[in-house]
Coordinates of C-alpha atoms and ligand atoms in Angstrom, one line a residue:
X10 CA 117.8 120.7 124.1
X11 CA 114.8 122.6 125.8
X12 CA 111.5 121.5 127.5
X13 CA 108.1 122.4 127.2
X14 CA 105.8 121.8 130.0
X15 CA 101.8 121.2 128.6
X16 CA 98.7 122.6 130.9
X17 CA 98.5 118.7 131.2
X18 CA 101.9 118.3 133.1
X19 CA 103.1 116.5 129.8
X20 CA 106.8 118.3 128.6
X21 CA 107.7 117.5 124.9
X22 CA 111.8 118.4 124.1
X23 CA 113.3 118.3 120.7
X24 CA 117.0 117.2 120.8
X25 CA 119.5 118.4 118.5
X26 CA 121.4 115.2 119.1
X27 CA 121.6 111.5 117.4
X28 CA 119.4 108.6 117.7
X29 CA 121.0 107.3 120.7
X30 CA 120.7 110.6 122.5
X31 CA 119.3 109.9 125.3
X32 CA 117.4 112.9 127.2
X33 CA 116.9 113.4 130.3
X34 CA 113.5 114.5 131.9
X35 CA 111.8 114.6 134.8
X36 CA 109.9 111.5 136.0
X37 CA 106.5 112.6 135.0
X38 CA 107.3 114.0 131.7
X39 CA 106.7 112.8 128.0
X40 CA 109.4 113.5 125.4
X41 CA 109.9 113.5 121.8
X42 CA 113.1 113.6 120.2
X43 CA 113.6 114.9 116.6
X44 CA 117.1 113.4 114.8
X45 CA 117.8 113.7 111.0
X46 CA 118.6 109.6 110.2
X47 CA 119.8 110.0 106.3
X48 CA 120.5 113.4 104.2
X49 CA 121.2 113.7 100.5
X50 CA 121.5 116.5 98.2
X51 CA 117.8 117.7 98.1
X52 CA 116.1 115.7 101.0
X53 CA 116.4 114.0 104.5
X54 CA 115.1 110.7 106.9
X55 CA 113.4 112.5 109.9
X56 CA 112.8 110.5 112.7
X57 CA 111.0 111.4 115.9
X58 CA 110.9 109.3 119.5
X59 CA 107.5 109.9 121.1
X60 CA 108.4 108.4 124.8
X61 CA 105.9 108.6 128.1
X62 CA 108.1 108.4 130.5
X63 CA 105.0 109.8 133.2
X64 CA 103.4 106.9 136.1
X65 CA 100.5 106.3 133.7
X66 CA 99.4 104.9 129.9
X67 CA 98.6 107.8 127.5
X68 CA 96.1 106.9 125.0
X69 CA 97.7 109.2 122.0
X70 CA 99.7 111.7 121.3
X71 CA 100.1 114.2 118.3
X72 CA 103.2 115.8 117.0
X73 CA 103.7 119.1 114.8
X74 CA 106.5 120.5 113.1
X75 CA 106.5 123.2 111.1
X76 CA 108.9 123.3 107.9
X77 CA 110.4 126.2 105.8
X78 CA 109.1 127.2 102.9
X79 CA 110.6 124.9 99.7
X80 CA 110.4 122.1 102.2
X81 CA 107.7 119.5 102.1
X82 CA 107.3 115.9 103.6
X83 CA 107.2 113.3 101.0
X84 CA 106.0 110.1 103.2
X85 CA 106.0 109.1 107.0
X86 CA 105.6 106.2 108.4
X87 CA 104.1 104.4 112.0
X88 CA 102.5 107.6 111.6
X89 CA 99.6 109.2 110.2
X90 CA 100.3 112.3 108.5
X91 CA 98.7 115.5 107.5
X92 CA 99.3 119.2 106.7
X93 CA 97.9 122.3 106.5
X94 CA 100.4 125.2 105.1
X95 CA 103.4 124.6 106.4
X96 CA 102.5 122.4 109.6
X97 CA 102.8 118.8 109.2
X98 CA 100.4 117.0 112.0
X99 CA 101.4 113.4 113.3
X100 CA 99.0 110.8 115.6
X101 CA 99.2 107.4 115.6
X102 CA 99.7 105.0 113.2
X103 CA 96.8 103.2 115.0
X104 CA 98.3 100.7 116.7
X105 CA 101.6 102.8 118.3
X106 CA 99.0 105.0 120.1
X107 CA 98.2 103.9 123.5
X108 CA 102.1 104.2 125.6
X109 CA 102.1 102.1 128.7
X110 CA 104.3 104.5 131.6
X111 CA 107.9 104.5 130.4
X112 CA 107.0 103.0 126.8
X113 CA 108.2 104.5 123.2
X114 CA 107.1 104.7 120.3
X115 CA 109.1 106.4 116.6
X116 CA 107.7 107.6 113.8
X117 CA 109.6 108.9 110.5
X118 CA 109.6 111.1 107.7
X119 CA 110.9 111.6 104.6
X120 CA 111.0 115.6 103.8
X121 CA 112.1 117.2 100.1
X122 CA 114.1 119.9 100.7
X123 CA 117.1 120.5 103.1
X124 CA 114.9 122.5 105.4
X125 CA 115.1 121.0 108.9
X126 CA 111.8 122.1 111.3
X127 CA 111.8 125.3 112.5
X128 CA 109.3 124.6 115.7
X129 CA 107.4 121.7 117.3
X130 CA 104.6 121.3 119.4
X131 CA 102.8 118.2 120.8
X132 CA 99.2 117.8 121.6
X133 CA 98.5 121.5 120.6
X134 CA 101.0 123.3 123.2
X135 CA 104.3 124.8 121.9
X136 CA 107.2 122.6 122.2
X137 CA 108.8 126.0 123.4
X138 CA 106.1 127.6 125.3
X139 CA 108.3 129.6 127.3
X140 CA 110.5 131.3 124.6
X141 CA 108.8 130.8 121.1
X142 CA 109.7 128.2 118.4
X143 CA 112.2 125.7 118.8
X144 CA 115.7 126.3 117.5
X145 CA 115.7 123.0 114.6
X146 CA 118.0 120.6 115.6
X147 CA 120.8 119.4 113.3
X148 CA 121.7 115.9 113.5
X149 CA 124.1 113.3 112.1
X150 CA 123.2 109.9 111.0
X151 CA 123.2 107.0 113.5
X152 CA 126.4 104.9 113.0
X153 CA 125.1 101.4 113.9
X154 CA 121.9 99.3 112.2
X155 CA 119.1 99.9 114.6
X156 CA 118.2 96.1 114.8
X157 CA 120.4 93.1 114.3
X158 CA 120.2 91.7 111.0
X159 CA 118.6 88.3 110.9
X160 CA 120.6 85.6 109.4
X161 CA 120.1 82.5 106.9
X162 CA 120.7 82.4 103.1
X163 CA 117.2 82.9 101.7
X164 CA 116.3 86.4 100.6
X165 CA 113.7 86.9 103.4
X166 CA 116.0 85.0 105.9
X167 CA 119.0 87.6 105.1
X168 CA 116.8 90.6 105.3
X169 CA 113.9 90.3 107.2
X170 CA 110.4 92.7 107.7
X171 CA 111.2 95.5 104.5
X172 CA 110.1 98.9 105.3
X173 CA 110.8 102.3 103.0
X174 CA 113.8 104.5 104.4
X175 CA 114.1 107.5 102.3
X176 CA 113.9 107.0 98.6
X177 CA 114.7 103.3 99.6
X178 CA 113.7 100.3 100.6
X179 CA 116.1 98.5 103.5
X180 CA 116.1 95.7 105.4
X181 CA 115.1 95.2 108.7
X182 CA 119.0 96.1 109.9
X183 CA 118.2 99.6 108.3
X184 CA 120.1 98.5 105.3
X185 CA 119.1 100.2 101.5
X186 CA 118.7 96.6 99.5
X187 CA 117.4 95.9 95.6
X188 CA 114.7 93.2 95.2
X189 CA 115.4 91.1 91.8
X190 CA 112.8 88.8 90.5
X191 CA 109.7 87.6 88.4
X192 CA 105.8 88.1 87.8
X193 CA 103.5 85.6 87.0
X194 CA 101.7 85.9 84.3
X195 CA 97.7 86.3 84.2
X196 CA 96.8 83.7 87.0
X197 CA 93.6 82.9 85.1
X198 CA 95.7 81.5 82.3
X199 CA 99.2 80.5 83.4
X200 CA 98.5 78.9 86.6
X201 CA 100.2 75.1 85.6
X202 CA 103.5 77.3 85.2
X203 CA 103.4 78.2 89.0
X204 CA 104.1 74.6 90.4
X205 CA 106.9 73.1 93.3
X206 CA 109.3 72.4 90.2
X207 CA 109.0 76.0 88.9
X208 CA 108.8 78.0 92.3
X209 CA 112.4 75.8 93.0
X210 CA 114.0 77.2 89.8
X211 CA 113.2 80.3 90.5
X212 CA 114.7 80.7 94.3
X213 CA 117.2 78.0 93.2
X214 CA 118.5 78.0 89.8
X215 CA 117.4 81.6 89.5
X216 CA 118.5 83.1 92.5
X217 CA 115.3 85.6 92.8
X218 CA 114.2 87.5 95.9
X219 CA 110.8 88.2 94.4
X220 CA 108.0 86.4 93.3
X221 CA 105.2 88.9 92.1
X222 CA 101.9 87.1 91.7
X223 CA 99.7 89.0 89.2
X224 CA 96.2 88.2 89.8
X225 CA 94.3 90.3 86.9
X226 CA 90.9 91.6 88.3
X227 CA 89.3 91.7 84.7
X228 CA 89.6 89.3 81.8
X229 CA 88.4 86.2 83.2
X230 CA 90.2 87.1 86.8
X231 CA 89.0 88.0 90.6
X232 CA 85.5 89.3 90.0
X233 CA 84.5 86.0 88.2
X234 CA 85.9 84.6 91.2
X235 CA 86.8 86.0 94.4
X236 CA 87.1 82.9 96.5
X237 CA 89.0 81.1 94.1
X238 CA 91.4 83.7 92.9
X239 CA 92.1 84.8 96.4
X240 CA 93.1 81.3 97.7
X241 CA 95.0 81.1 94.5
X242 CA 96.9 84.2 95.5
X243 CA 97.2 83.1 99.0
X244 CA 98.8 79.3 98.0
X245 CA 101.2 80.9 96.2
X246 CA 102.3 83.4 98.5
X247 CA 103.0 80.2 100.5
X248 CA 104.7 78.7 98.2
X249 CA 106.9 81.7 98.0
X250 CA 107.4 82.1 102.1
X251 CA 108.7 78.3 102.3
X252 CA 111.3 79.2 100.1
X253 CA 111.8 82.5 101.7
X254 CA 111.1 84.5 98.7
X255 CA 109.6 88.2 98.9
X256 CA 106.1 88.0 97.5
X257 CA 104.3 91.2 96.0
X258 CA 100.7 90.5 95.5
X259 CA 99.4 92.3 92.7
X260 CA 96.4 93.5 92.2
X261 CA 96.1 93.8 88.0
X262 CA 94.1 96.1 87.2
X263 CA 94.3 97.0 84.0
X264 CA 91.1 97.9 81.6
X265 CA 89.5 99.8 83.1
X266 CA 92.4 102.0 83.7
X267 CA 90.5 103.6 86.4
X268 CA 91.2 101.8 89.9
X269 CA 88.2 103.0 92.1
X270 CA 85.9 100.9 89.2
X271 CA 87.6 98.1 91.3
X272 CA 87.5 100.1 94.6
X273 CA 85.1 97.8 96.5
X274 CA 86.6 94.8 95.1
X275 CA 90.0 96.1 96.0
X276 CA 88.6 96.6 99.8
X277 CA 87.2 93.0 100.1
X278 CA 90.5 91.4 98.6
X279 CA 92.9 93.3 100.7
X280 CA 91.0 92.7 103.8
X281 CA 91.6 89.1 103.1
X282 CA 94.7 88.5 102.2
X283 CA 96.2 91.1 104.7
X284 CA 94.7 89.1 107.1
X285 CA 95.7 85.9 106.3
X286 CA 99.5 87.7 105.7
X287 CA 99.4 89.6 109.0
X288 CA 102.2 87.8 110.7
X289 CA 104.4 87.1 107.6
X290 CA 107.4 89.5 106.3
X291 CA 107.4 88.7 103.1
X292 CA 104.9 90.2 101.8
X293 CA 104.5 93.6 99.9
X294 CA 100.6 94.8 98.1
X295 CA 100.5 96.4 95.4
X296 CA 97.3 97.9 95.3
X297 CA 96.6 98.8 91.4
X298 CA 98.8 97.7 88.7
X299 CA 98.6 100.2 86.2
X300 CA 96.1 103.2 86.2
X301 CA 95.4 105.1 82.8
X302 CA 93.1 107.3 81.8
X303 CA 92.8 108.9 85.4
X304 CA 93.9 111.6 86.9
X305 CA 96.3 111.4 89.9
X306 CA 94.5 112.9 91.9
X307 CA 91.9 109.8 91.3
X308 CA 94.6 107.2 92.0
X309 CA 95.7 109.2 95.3
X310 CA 92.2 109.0 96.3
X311 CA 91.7 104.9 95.8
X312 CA 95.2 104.5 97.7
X313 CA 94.0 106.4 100.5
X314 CA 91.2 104.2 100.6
X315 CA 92.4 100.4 100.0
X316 CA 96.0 101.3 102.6
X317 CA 93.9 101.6 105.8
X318 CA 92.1 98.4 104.9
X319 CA 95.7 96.9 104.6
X320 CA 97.0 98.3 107.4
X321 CA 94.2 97.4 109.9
X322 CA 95.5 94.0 109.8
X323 CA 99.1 94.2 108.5
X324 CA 100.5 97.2 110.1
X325 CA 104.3 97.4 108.7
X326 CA 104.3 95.9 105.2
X327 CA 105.3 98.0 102.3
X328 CA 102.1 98.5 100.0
X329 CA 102.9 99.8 96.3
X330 CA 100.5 102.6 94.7
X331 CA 100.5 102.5 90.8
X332 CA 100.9 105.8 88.7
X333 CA 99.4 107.3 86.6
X334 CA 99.5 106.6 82.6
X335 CA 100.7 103.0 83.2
X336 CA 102.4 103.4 86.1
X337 CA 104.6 105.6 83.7
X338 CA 105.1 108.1 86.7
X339 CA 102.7 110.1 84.7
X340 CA 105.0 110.7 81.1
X341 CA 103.0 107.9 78.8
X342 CA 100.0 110.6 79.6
X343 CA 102.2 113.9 79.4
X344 CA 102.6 113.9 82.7
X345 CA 105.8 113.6 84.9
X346 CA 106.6 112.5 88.8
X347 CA 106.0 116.3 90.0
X348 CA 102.4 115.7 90.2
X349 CA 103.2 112.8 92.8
X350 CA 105.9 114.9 94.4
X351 CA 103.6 117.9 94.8
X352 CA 100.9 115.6 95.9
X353 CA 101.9 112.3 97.6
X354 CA 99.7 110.0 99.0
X355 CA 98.9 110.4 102.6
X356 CA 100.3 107.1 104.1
X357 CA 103.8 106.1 105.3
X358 CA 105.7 102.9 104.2
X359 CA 104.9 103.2 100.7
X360 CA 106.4 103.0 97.5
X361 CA 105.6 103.6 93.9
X362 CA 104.9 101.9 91.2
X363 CA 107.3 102.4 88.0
X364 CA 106.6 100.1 84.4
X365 CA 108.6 100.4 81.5
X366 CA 108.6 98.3 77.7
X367 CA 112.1 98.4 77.1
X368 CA 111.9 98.4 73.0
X369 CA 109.4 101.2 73.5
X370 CA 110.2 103.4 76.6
X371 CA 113.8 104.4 76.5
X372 CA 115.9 107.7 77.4
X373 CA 113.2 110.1 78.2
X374 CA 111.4 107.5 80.5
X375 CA 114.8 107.0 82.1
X376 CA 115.7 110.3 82.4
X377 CA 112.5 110.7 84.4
X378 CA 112.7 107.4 87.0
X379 CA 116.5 108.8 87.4
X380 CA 114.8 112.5 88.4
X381 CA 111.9 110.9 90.7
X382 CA 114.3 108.5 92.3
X383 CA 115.5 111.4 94.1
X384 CA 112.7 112.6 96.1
X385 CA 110.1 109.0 95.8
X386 CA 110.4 105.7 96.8
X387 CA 110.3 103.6 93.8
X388 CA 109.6 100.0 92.7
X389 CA 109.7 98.9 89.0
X390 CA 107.0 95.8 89.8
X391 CA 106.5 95.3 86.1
X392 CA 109.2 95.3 83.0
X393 CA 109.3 93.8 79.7
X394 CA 112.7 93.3 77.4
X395 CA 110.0 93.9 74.6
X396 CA 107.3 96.0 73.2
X397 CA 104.3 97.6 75.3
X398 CA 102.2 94.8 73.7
X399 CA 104.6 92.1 75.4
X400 CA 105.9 91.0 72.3
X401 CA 107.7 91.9 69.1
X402 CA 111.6 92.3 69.4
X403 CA 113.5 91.5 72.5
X404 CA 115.8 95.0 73.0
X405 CA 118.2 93.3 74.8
X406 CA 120.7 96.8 74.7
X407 CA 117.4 98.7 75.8
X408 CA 116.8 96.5 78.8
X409 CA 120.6 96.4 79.5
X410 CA 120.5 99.9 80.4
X411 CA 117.4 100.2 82.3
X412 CA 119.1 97.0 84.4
X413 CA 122.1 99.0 84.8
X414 CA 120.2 102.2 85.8
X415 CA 118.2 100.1 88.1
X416 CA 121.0 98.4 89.6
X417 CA 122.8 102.0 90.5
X418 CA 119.6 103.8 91.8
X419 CA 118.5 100.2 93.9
X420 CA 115.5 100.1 92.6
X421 CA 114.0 96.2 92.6
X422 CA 112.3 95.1 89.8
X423 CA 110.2 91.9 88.5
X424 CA 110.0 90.8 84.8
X425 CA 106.9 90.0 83.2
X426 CA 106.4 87.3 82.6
X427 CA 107.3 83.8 84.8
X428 CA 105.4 81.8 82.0
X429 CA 105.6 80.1 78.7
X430 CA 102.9 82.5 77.0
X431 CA 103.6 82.3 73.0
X432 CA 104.9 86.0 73.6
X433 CA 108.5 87.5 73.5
X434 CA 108.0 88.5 76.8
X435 CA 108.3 85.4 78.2
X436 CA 110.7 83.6 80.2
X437 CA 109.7 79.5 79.3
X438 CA 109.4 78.5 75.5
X439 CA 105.9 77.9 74.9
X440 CA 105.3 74.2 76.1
X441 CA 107.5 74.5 79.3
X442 CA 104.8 74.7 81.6
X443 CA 103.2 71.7 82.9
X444 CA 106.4 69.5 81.9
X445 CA 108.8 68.7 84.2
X446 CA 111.8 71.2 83.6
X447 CA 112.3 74.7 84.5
X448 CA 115.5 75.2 85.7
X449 CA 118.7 76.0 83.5
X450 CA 118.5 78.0 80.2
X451 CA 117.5 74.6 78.0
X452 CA 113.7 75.5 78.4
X453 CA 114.4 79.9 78.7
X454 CA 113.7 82.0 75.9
X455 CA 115.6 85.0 74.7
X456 CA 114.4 86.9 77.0
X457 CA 114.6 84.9 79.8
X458 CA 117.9 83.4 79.4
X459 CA 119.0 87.2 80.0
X460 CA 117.3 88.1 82.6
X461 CA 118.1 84.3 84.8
X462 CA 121.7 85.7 84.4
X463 CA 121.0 88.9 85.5
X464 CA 118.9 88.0 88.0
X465 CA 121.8 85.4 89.7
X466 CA 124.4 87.9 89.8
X467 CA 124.7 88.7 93.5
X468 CA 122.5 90.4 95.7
X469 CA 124.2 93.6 97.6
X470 CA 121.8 92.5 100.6
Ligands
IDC138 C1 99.6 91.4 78.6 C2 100.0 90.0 78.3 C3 99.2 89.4 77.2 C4 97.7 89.6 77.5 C5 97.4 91.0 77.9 C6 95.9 91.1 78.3 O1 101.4 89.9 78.0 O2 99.4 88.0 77.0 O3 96.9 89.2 76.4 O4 98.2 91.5 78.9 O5 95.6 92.3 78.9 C7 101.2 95.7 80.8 C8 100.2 95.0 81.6 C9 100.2 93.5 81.3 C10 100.4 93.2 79.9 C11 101.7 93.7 79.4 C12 102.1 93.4 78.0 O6 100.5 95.2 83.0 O7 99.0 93.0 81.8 O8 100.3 91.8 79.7 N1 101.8 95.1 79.7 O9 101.2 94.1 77.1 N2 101.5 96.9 80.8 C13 102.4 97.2 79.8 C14 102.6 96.1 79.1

């Protein structure tokens, strides 16, 4: 471990040394501590402790760490990230800024590559000023959870406030969990299928974690009616929080395939229902359902436009940014996940968006979630047991193994759709909705009977 002093009395170390390291420095000091969290084959968990231990509040700070080349940062989060060459900038996540006199603060990364940083400075000075860069610190992964895990049988009651570790999504306790549930269907047409009988089969009968509610911007949706689709959204996310069910409020954009059409929208619907969400942790956003017909580089720019909007008001929940061609990861539009990889979006807690037909999107489609899920955070928010059109035949061996690859990789998933819509796709026989029955398989069809008993199998929360 070394120390840096700043012209402005401020002294930044690294320490090559694990979470709980705890490092001394002199009273009128600030400190940052670099540990490697998590480590796999072709990537690593940073994580940095930004601590003021001088007599007096600092209003900001701003961290930079230089990686090797074939290194890169993937994602960060209760930071903001940026990079120029090889230099990845950090400041404030906004509201982890200001650090009262012996306050902390963390921020973490997610780097591609093996390279660990090679030198660090904070608020411009080296972090070695006396002796050049900083020697990279090698560290082991903490041993114990970071936070006690909360307790209760529900889904949100055993896990908690989500955030994205790695390639994964854990639990407040730090733990890497899957999320297992259903979408609605098109609000706009399904909504007497979303009722206190049917939300109970689902976090009873079913066993879900996850209630994705799919409110389509076109076709008769939001911009007909903001106000009433938006309390829509908003009742049923409280639906979904009394019976401690994960909620992922979709945003379903569809035709057009281009998400900034909706970008304005986007910003006035997000503003809301972040705000009325603020002090839940159950909810995730998923900011564009599936883009097509747009480059990534257009997607990257609308999610770096609608996050801040969320994040003004809901700091830590996960949002979800669509891909491209689908939210195909790019391969329905020749594409692939390198573009996202070489390219991510420049916000931390995120995840992204995977979609797959399972009659009609088989090995190569898997071969390619199997290679992204190695270097992004994924989330399948959207699968059908059927055809791209959501119907024709139910592939029942199709779905089986995207289940199972899903399963392994712990990557959650909902199944379109939570609805009796006269399509194969569909969970309820046409006719269920509005009666009085919705639990057991008496009212499911096909494809619903087999995902309610995939879905019940045990969570590894
Ligand atoms: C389909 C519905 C269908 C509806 C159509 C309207 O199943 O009833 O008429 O949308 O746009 C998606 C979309 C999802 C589609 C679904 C099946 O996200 O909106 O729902 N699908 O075509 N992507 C791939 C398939």
């Amino acid at each position: 471990m070394r120390r840096w002093r700043l012209a402005a009395g401020v002294a930044v170390a690294i320490a090559a040394a694990s979470v709980a390291t705890v490092i001394a420095q002199p009273a009128n000091a600030e400190t940052a501590a670099f540990t490697v969290t998590g480590s796999w084959s072709n990537g690593y968990q940073g994580q940095v402790e930004v601590r003021n231990n001088t007599s007096s509040t600092i209003n900001t700070w701003r961290v930079q760490l230089t990686l090797p080349a074939g290194t890169t940062i993937v994602n960060s989060w209760s930071a903001t990230q940026s990079a120029s060459g090889s230099t990845w900038t950090f400041t404030p996540a906004g509201w982890n800024g200001t650090l009262a006199a012996g306050a902390s603060t963390s921020f973490g990364f997610i780097a591609s590559g093996t390279g660990r940083p090679t030198s660090c400075s904070v608020n411009g000075a080296s972090c070695d000023g006396s002796s050049g860069p900083t020697t990279p610190p090698v560290t082991t992964p903490p041993t114990t959870p970071p936070t006690t895990p909360p307790t209760g049988t529900t889904p949100v009651a055993q896990n908690g406030q989500l955030r994205v570790c790695g390639v994964k999504l854990c639990n407040a306790a730090g733990k890497a969990i899957q999320l297992r549930g259903m979408s609605t269907h098109g609000l706009q047409w399904f909504a007497d299928c979303y009722n206190d009988a049917s939300l109970d089969a689902l976090a009873d009968d079913w066993k879900a974690d996850l209630l994705r509610v799919s409110m389509y911007v076109q076709e008769g949706g939001y911009e007909t009616n903001p106000a009433g689709f938006t309390a829509q959204v908003n009742n049923l996310v409280e639906e979904a929080t009394q019976r401690g069910l994960y909620s992922i409020i979709d945003f379903h954009t569809l035709t057009p395939g281009d998400p900034n059409y909706n970008l304005a929208r986007a910003k006035t619907f997000f503003a809301e229902v972040s705000a009325r969400h603020a002090s839940k942790n159950n909810v995730i956003y998923e900011i564009a359902n599936e883009p097509n017909g747009v480059s990534w580089a257009g997607i990257k720019s609308y999610a770096e436009q609608v996050i801040p909007v969320i994040r003004a008001n809901d700091p830590d929940a996960v949002v979800i940014v669509g891909s491209r061609g689908w939210s195909s990861l790019g391969v329905s539009e020749g594409a692939t996940s390198s573009e996202i990889t070489a390219n991510p979006v420049n916000a931390s807690n995120i995840m992204y968006a995977f979609h797959f037909y399972a009659a009609s999107h088989k090995d190569n489609y898997r071969a390619e979630v199997q290679r992204a899920a190695a270097s992004l955070p994924l989330f399948v928010t959207e699968f059908g047991t059927v055809t791209y059109t959501g119907g024709g035949q139910v592939d029942l061996a199709s779905t089986a193994t995207w289940l199972d690859l899903l399963d392994r990789l712990q990557i959650g998933y909902a199944n379109w759709t939570y609805s009796d819509a006269d399509e194969s796709s569909a969970a309820f026989r046409p006719g269920t909705c509005g009666g009085p029955t919705y639990a057991g398989t008496g009212v499911l069809t096909e494809s619903g009977t087999y995902l309610r008993s995939r879905i019940r199998t045990a969570d590894n929360f």
